[in-house]
Short mmCIF file of the N, C-alpha and C atoms (twelve columns), coordinates in Angstrom:
data_MODEL
# 
_entry.id   MODEL 
# 
loop_
_atom_site.group_PDB 
_atom_site.id 
_atom_site.type_symbol 
_atom_site.label_atom_id 
_atom_site.label_alt_id 
_atom_site.label_comp_id 
_atom_site.label_asym_id 
_atom_site.label_seq_id 
_atom_site.Cartn_x 
_atom_site.Cartn_y 
_atom_site.Cartn_z 
_atom_site.pdbx_PDB_model_num 
ATOM 1   N N  . MET A 1  97.897  82.836  121.510 1 
ATOM 2   C CA . MET A 1  98.222  83.981  120.696 1 
ATOM 3   C C  . MET A 1  99.570  83.740  120.023 1 
ATOM 4   N N  . ARG A 2  99.617  83.984  118.725 1 
ATOM 5   C CA . ARG A 2  100.844 83.732  117.976 1 
ATOM 6   C C  . ARG A 2  101.810 84.894  118.099 1 
ATOM 7   N N  . LYS A 3  103.069 84.568  118.189 1 
ATOM 8   C CA . LYS A 3  104.115 85.589  118.247 1 
ATOM 9   C C  . LYS A 3  104.387 86.074  116.829 1 
ATOM 10  N N  . LYS A 4  104.455 87.390  116.662 1 
ATOM 11  C CA . LYS A 4  104.757 87.944  115.351 1 
ATOM 12  C C  . LYS A 4  106.261 87.910  115.143 1 
ATOM 13  N N  . LEU A 5  106.665 87.380  114.010 1 
ATOM 14  C CA . LEU A 5  108.082 87.233  113.723 1 
ATOM 15  C C  . LEU A 5  108.549 88.345  112.804 1 
ATOM 16  N N  . GLY A 6  109.776 88.762  112.985 1 
ATOM 17  C CA . GLY A 6  110.381 89.726  112.086 1 
ATOM 18  C C  . GLY A 6  110.904 89.036  110.846 1 
ATOM 19  N N  . ILE A 7  111.449 89.815  109.938 1 
ATOM 20  C CA . ILE A 7  111.900 89.273  108.653 1 
ATOM 21  C C  . ILE A 7  113.022 88.265  108.836 1 
ATOM 22  N N  . PHE A 8  113.933 88.506  109.776 1 
ATOM 23  C CA . PHE A 8  115.051 87.592  109.946 1 
ATOM 24  C C  . PHE A 8  114.602 86.277  110.583 1 
ATOM 25  N N  . GLU A 9  113.645 86.356  111.524 1 
ATOM 26  C CA . GLU A 9  113.124 85.130  112.124 1 
ATOM 27  C C  . GLU A 9  112.352 84.314  111.099 1 
ATOM 28  N N  . VAL A 10 111.603 85.004  110.232 1 
ATOM 29  C CA . VAL A 10 110.840 84.305  109.190 1 
ATOM 30  C C  . VAL A 10 111.784 83.603  108.234 1 
ATOM 31  N N  . LEU A 11 112.820 84.296  107.793 1 
ATOM 32  C CA . LEU A 11 113.763 83.675  106.864 1 
ATOM 33  C C  . LEU A 11 114.491 82.511  107.517 1 
ATOM 34  N N  . LYS A 12 114.879 82.671  108.774 1 
ATOM 35  C CA . LYS A 12 115.563 81.580  109.460 1 
ATOM 36  C C  . LYS A 12 114.647 80.367  109.567 1 
ATOM 37  N N  . THR A 13 113.384 80.608  109.905 1 
ATOM 38  C CA . THR A 13 112.425 79.508  110.003 1 
ATOM 39  C C  . THR A 13 112.228 78.847  108.656 1 
ATOM 40  N N  . ARG A 14 112.082 79.643  107.611 1 
ATOM 41  C CA . ARG A 14 111.855 79.090  106.283 1 
ATOM 42  C C  . ARG A 14 113.090 78.343  105.787 1 
ATOM 43  N N  . LEU A 15 114.247 78.901  106.022 1 
ATOM 44  C CA . LEU A 15 115.460 78.246  105.532 1 
ATOM 45  C C  . LEU A 15 115.713 76.932  106.255 1 
ATOM 46  N N  . ASN A 16 115.363 76.858  107.527 1 
ATOM 47  C CA . ASN A 16 115.545 75.603  108.253 1 
ATOM 48  C C  . ASN A 16 114.403 74.627  108.005 1 
ATOM 49  N N  . GLY A 17 113.280 75.130  107.528 1 
ATOM 50  C CA . GLY A 17 112.118 74.272  107.374 1 
ATOM 51  C C  . GLY A 17 111.783 73.952  105.931 1 
ATOM 52  N N  . ARG A 18 111.179 74.897  105.233 1 
ATOM 53  C CA . ARG A 18 110.618 74.617  103.930 1 
ATOM 54  C C  . ARG A 18 111.614 74.635  102.791 1 
ATOM 55  N N  . LEU A 19 112.603 75.488  102.863 1 
ATOM 56  C CA . LEU A 19 113.528 75.645  101.738 1 
ATOM 57  C C  . LEU A 19 114.560 74.528  101.749 1 
ATOM 58  N N  . ARG A 20 114.247 73.453  101.125 1 
ATOM 59  C CA . ARG A 20 115.185 72.322  101.094 1 
ATOM 60  C C  . ARG A 20 115.423 71.881  99.663  1 
ATOM 61  N N  . ASN A 21 115.750 72.820  98.812  1 
ATOM 62  C CA . ASN A 21 116.063 72.488  97.427  1 
ATOM 63  C C  . ASN A 21 117.514 72.043  97.322  1 
ATOM 64  N N  . LEU A 22 117.769 71.217  96.342  1 
ATOM 65  C CA . LEU A 22 119.138 70.751  96.145  1 
ATOM 66  C C  . LEU A 22 119.999 71.810  95.469  1 
ATOM 67  N N  . ARG A 23 119.391 72.614  94.642  1 
ATOM 68  C CA . ARG A 23 120.151 73.666  93.955  1 
ATOM 69  C C  . ARG A 23 120.126 74.949  94.767  1 
ATOM 70  N N  . VAL A 24 121.278 75.570  94.874  1 
ATOM 71  C CA . VAL A 24 121.390 76.805  95.651  1 
ATOM 72  C C  . VAL A 24 120.596 77.922  94.993  1 
ATOM 73  N N  . SER A 25 120.589 77.976  93.660  1 
ATOM 74  C CA . SER A 25 119.883 79.055  92.972  1 
ATOM 75  C C  . SER A 25 118.384 78.994  93.247  1 
ATOM 76  N N  . ASN A 26 117.822 77.779  93.319  1 
ATOM 77  C CA . ASN A 26 116.396 77.652  93.626  1 
ATOM 78  C C  . ASN A 26 116.101 78.105  95.050  1 
ATOM 79  N N  . THR A 27 116.986 77.784  95.967  1 
ATOM 80  C CA . THR A 27 116.804 78.198  97.354  1 
ATOM 81  C C  . THR A 27 116.875 79.714  97.478  1 
ATOM 82  N N  . GLN A 28 117.806 80.332  96.770  1 
ATOM 83  C CA . GLN A 28 117.925 81.787  96.807  1 
ATOM 84  C C  . GLN A 28 116.693 82.445  96.204  1 
ATOM 85  N N  . LYS A 29 116.174 81.888  95.112  1 
ATOM 86  C CA . LYS A 29 114.973 82.449  94.488  1 
ATOM 87  C C  . LYS A 29 113.772 82.324  95.417  1 
ATOM 88  N N  . GLU A 30 113.656 81.189  96.069  1 
ATOM 89  C CA . GLU A 30 112.530 80.998  96.978  1 
ATOM 90  C C  . GLU A 30 112.648 81.918  98.193  1 
ATOM 91  N N  . ALA A 31 113.863 82.109  98.701  1 
ATOM 92  C CA . ALA A 31 114.064 83.020  99.827  1 
ATOM 93  C C  . ALA A 31 113.733 84.452  99.423  1 
ATOM 94  N N  . LEU A 32 114.138 84.861  98.224  1 
ATOM 95  C CA . LEU A 32 113.810 86.202  97.732  1 
ATOM 96  C C  . LEU A 32 112.302 86.356  97.577  1 
ATOM 97  N N  . PHE A 33 111.648 85.332  97.066  1 
ATOM 98  C CA . PHE A 33 110.198 85.357  96.924  1 
ATOM 99  C C  . PHE A 33 109.518 85.527  98.282  1 
ATOM 100 N N  . LEU A 34 110.014 84.832  99.304  1 
ATOM 101 C CA . LEU A 34 109.445 84.966  100.644 1 
ATOM 102 C C  . LEU A 34 109.648 86.369  101.207 1 
ATOM 103 N N  . VAL A 35 110.805 86.969  100.939 1 
ATOM 104 C CA . VAL A 35 111.064 88.338  101.402 1 
ATOM 105 C C  . VAL A 35 110.108 89.312  100.727 1 
ATOM 106 N N  . VAL A 36 109.912 89.150  99.420  1 
ATOM 107 C CA . VAL A 36 109.003 90.033  98.682  1 
ATOM 108 C C  . VAL A 36 107.576 89.875  99.207  1 
ATOM 109 N N  . CYS A 37 107.148 88.652  99.440  1 
ATOM 110 C CA . CYS A 37 105.799 88.415  99.973  1 
ATOM 111 C C  . CYS A 37 105.635 89.048  101.353 1 
ATOM 112 N N  . TYR A 38 106.655 88.920  102.187 1 
ATOM 113 C CA . TYR A 38 106.596 89.505  103.522 1 
ATOM 114 C C  . TYR A 38 106.526 91.033  103.439 1 
ATOM 115 N N  . ALA A 39 107.327 91.624  102.553 1 
ATOM 116 C CA . ALA A 39 107.311 93.081  102.394 1 
ATOM 117 C C  . ALA A 39 105.953 93.555  101.885 1 
ATOM 118 N N  . LEU A 40 105.359 92.819  100.963 1 
ATOM 119 C CA . LEU A 40 104.035 93.187  100.462 1 
ATOM 120 C C  . LEU A 40 102.980 93.086  101.559 1 
ATOM 121 N N  . ARG A 41 103.093 92.076  102.415 1 
ATOM 122 C CA . ARG A 41 102.149 91.960  103.529 1 
ATOM 123 C C  . ARG A 41 102.269 93.145  104.475 1 
ATOM 124 N N  . VAL A 42 103.494 93.575  104.738 1 
ATOM 125 C CA . VAL A 42 103.707 94.724  105.626 1 
ATOM 126 C C  . VAL A 42 103.149 95.990  104.990 1 
ATOM 127 N N  . LEU A 43 103.420 96.197  103.704 1 
ATOM 128 C CA . LEU A 43 102.903 97.383  103.017 1 
ATOM 129 C C  . LEU A 43 101.380 97.378  102.960 1 
ATOM 130 N N  . LEU A 44 100.788 96.228  102.733 1 
ATOM 131 C CA . LEU A 44 99.331  96.133  102.710 1 
ATOM 132 C C  . LEU A 44 98.743  96.443  104.082 1 
ATOM 133 N N  . ALA A 45 99.373  95.961  105.131 1 
ATOM 134 C CA . ALA A 45 98.897  96.255  106.488 1 
ATOM 135 C C  . ALA A 45 98.993  97.748  106.784 1 
ATOM 136 N N  . LEU A 46 100.088 98.383  106.370 1 
ATOM 137 C CA . LEU A 46 100.224 99.831  106.566 1 
ATOM 138 C C  . LEU A 46 99.182  100.597 105.764 1 
ATOM 139 N N  . PHE A 47 98.932  100.148 104.542 1 
ATOM 140 C CA . PHE A 47 97.936  100.797 103.692 1 
ATOM 141 C C  . PHE A 47 96.543  100.666 104.305 1 
ATOM 142 N N  . ARG A 48 96.216  99.475  104.816 1 
ATOM 143 C CA . ARG A 48 94.915  99.280  105.453 1 
ATOM 144 C C  . ARG A 48 94.800  100.125 106.714 1 
ATOM 145 N N  . TRP A 49 95.890  100.233 107.479 1 
ATOM 146 C CA . TRP A 49 95.879  101.072 108.673 1 
ATOM 147 C C  . TRP A 49 95.682  102.535 108.294 1 
ATOM 148 N N  . PHE A 50 96.355  102.965 107.217 1 
ATOM 149 C CA . PHE A 50 96.246  104.350 106.760 1 
ATOM 150 C C  . PHE A 50 94.818  104.660 106.333 1 
ATOM 151 N N  . LEU A 51 94.188  103.756 105.587 1 
ATOM 152 C CA . LEU A 51 92.808  103.969 105.160 1 
ATOM 153 C C  . LEU A 51 91.862  103.967 106.351 1 
ATOM 154 N N  . GLY A 52 92.091  103.095 107.288 1 
ATOM 155 C CA . GLY A 52 91.239  103.029 108.469 1 
ATOM 156 C C  . GLY A 52 91.373  104.253 109.347 1 
ATOM 157 N N  . LEU A 53 92.561  104.806 109.418 1 
ATOM 158 C CA . LEU A 53 92.803  105.988 110.233 1 
ATOM 159 C C  . LEU A 53 92.041  107.179 109.681 1 
ATOM 160 N N  . HIS A 54 92.087  107.364 108.361 1 
ATOM 161 C CA . HIS A 54 91.403  108.497 107.751 1 
ATOM 162 C C  . HIS A 54 89.903  108.263 107.650 1 
ATOM 163 N N  . ALA A 55 89.474  107.029 107.560 1 
ATOM 164 C CA . ALA A 55 88.044  106.748 107.474 1 
ATOM 165 C C  . ALA A 55 87.354  106.995 108.806 1 
ATOM 166 N N  . SER A 56 88.024  106.699 109.904 1 
ATOM 167 C CA . SER A 56 87.385  106.877 111.205 1 
ATOM 168 C C  . SER A 56 87.557  108.302 111.737 1 
ATOM 169 N N  . GLY A 57 88.474  109.071 111.181 1 
ATOM 170 C CA . GLY A 57 88.693  110.427 111.669 1 
ATOM 171 C C  . GLY A 57 87.531  111.374 111.419 1 
ATOM 172 N N  . PRO A 58 87.104  111.585 110.169 1 
ATOM 173 C CA . PRO A 58 86.038  112.547 109.894 1 
ATOM 174 C C  . PRO A 58 84.660  112.104 110.388 1 
ATOM 175 N N  . THR A 59 84.405  110.823 110.546 1 
ATOM 176 C CA . THR A 59 83.072  110.369 110.945 1 
ATOM 177 C C  . THR A 59 82.790  110.634 112.417 1 
ATOM 178 N N  . LYS A 60 83.818  110.758 113.223 1 
ATOM 179 C CA . LYS A 60 83.689  111.031 114.664 1 
ATOM 180 C C  . LYS A 60 82.714  110.059 115.315 1 
ATOM 181 N N  . ARG A 61 83.040  108.795 115.238 1 
ATOM 182 C CA . ARG A 61 82.178  107.776 115.836 1 
ATOM 183 C C  . ARG A 61 82.147  107.929 117.348 1 
ATOM 184 N N  . VAL A 62 80.993  107.649 117.901 1 
ATOM 185 C CA . VAL A 62 80.828  107.706 119.346 1 
ATOM 186 C C  . VAL A 62 80.956  106.292 119.887 1 
ATOM 187 N N  . LEU A 63 81.837  106.130 120.846 1 
ATOM 188 C CA . LEU A 63 82.011  104.824 121.467 1 
ATOM 189 C C  . LEU A 63 81.104  104.729 122.686 1 
ATOM 190 N N  . PRO A 64 80.294  103.681 122.762 1 
ATOM 191 C CA . PRO A 64 79.400  103.559 123.924 1 
ATOM 192 C C  . PRO A 64 80.189  103.254 125.196 1 
ATOM 193 N N  . THR A 65 79.767  103.859 126.264 1 
ATOM 194 C CA . THR A 65 80.390  103.583 127.558 1 
ATOM 195 C C  . THR A 65 79.344  102.958 128.464 1 
ATOM 196 N N  . TYR A 66 79.781  102.048 129.273 1 
ATOM 197 C CA . TYR A 66 78.872  101.354 130.176 1 
ATOM 198 C C  . TYR A 66 79.169  101.774 131.600 1 
ATOM 199 N N  . CYS A 67 78.113  102.072 132.346 1 
ATOM 200 C CA . CYS A 67 78.257  102.490 133.744 1 
ATOM 201 C C  . CYS A 67 78.459  101.311 134.651 1 
# 
């Protein structure tokens, strides 16, 4: 099972790993791009959770129980 990383752990990992540009401006742009992508992933996950919460509420699904 993979450990979920926070934004600071992700940036630290990326800065030590993938972001190896010679120009500082390129590294800053790539780091900003990674932050934006991470924020969009979080917002999408919240949006999917929100839709799932309201979709399962009115339907009142019955969960099978086993004896």
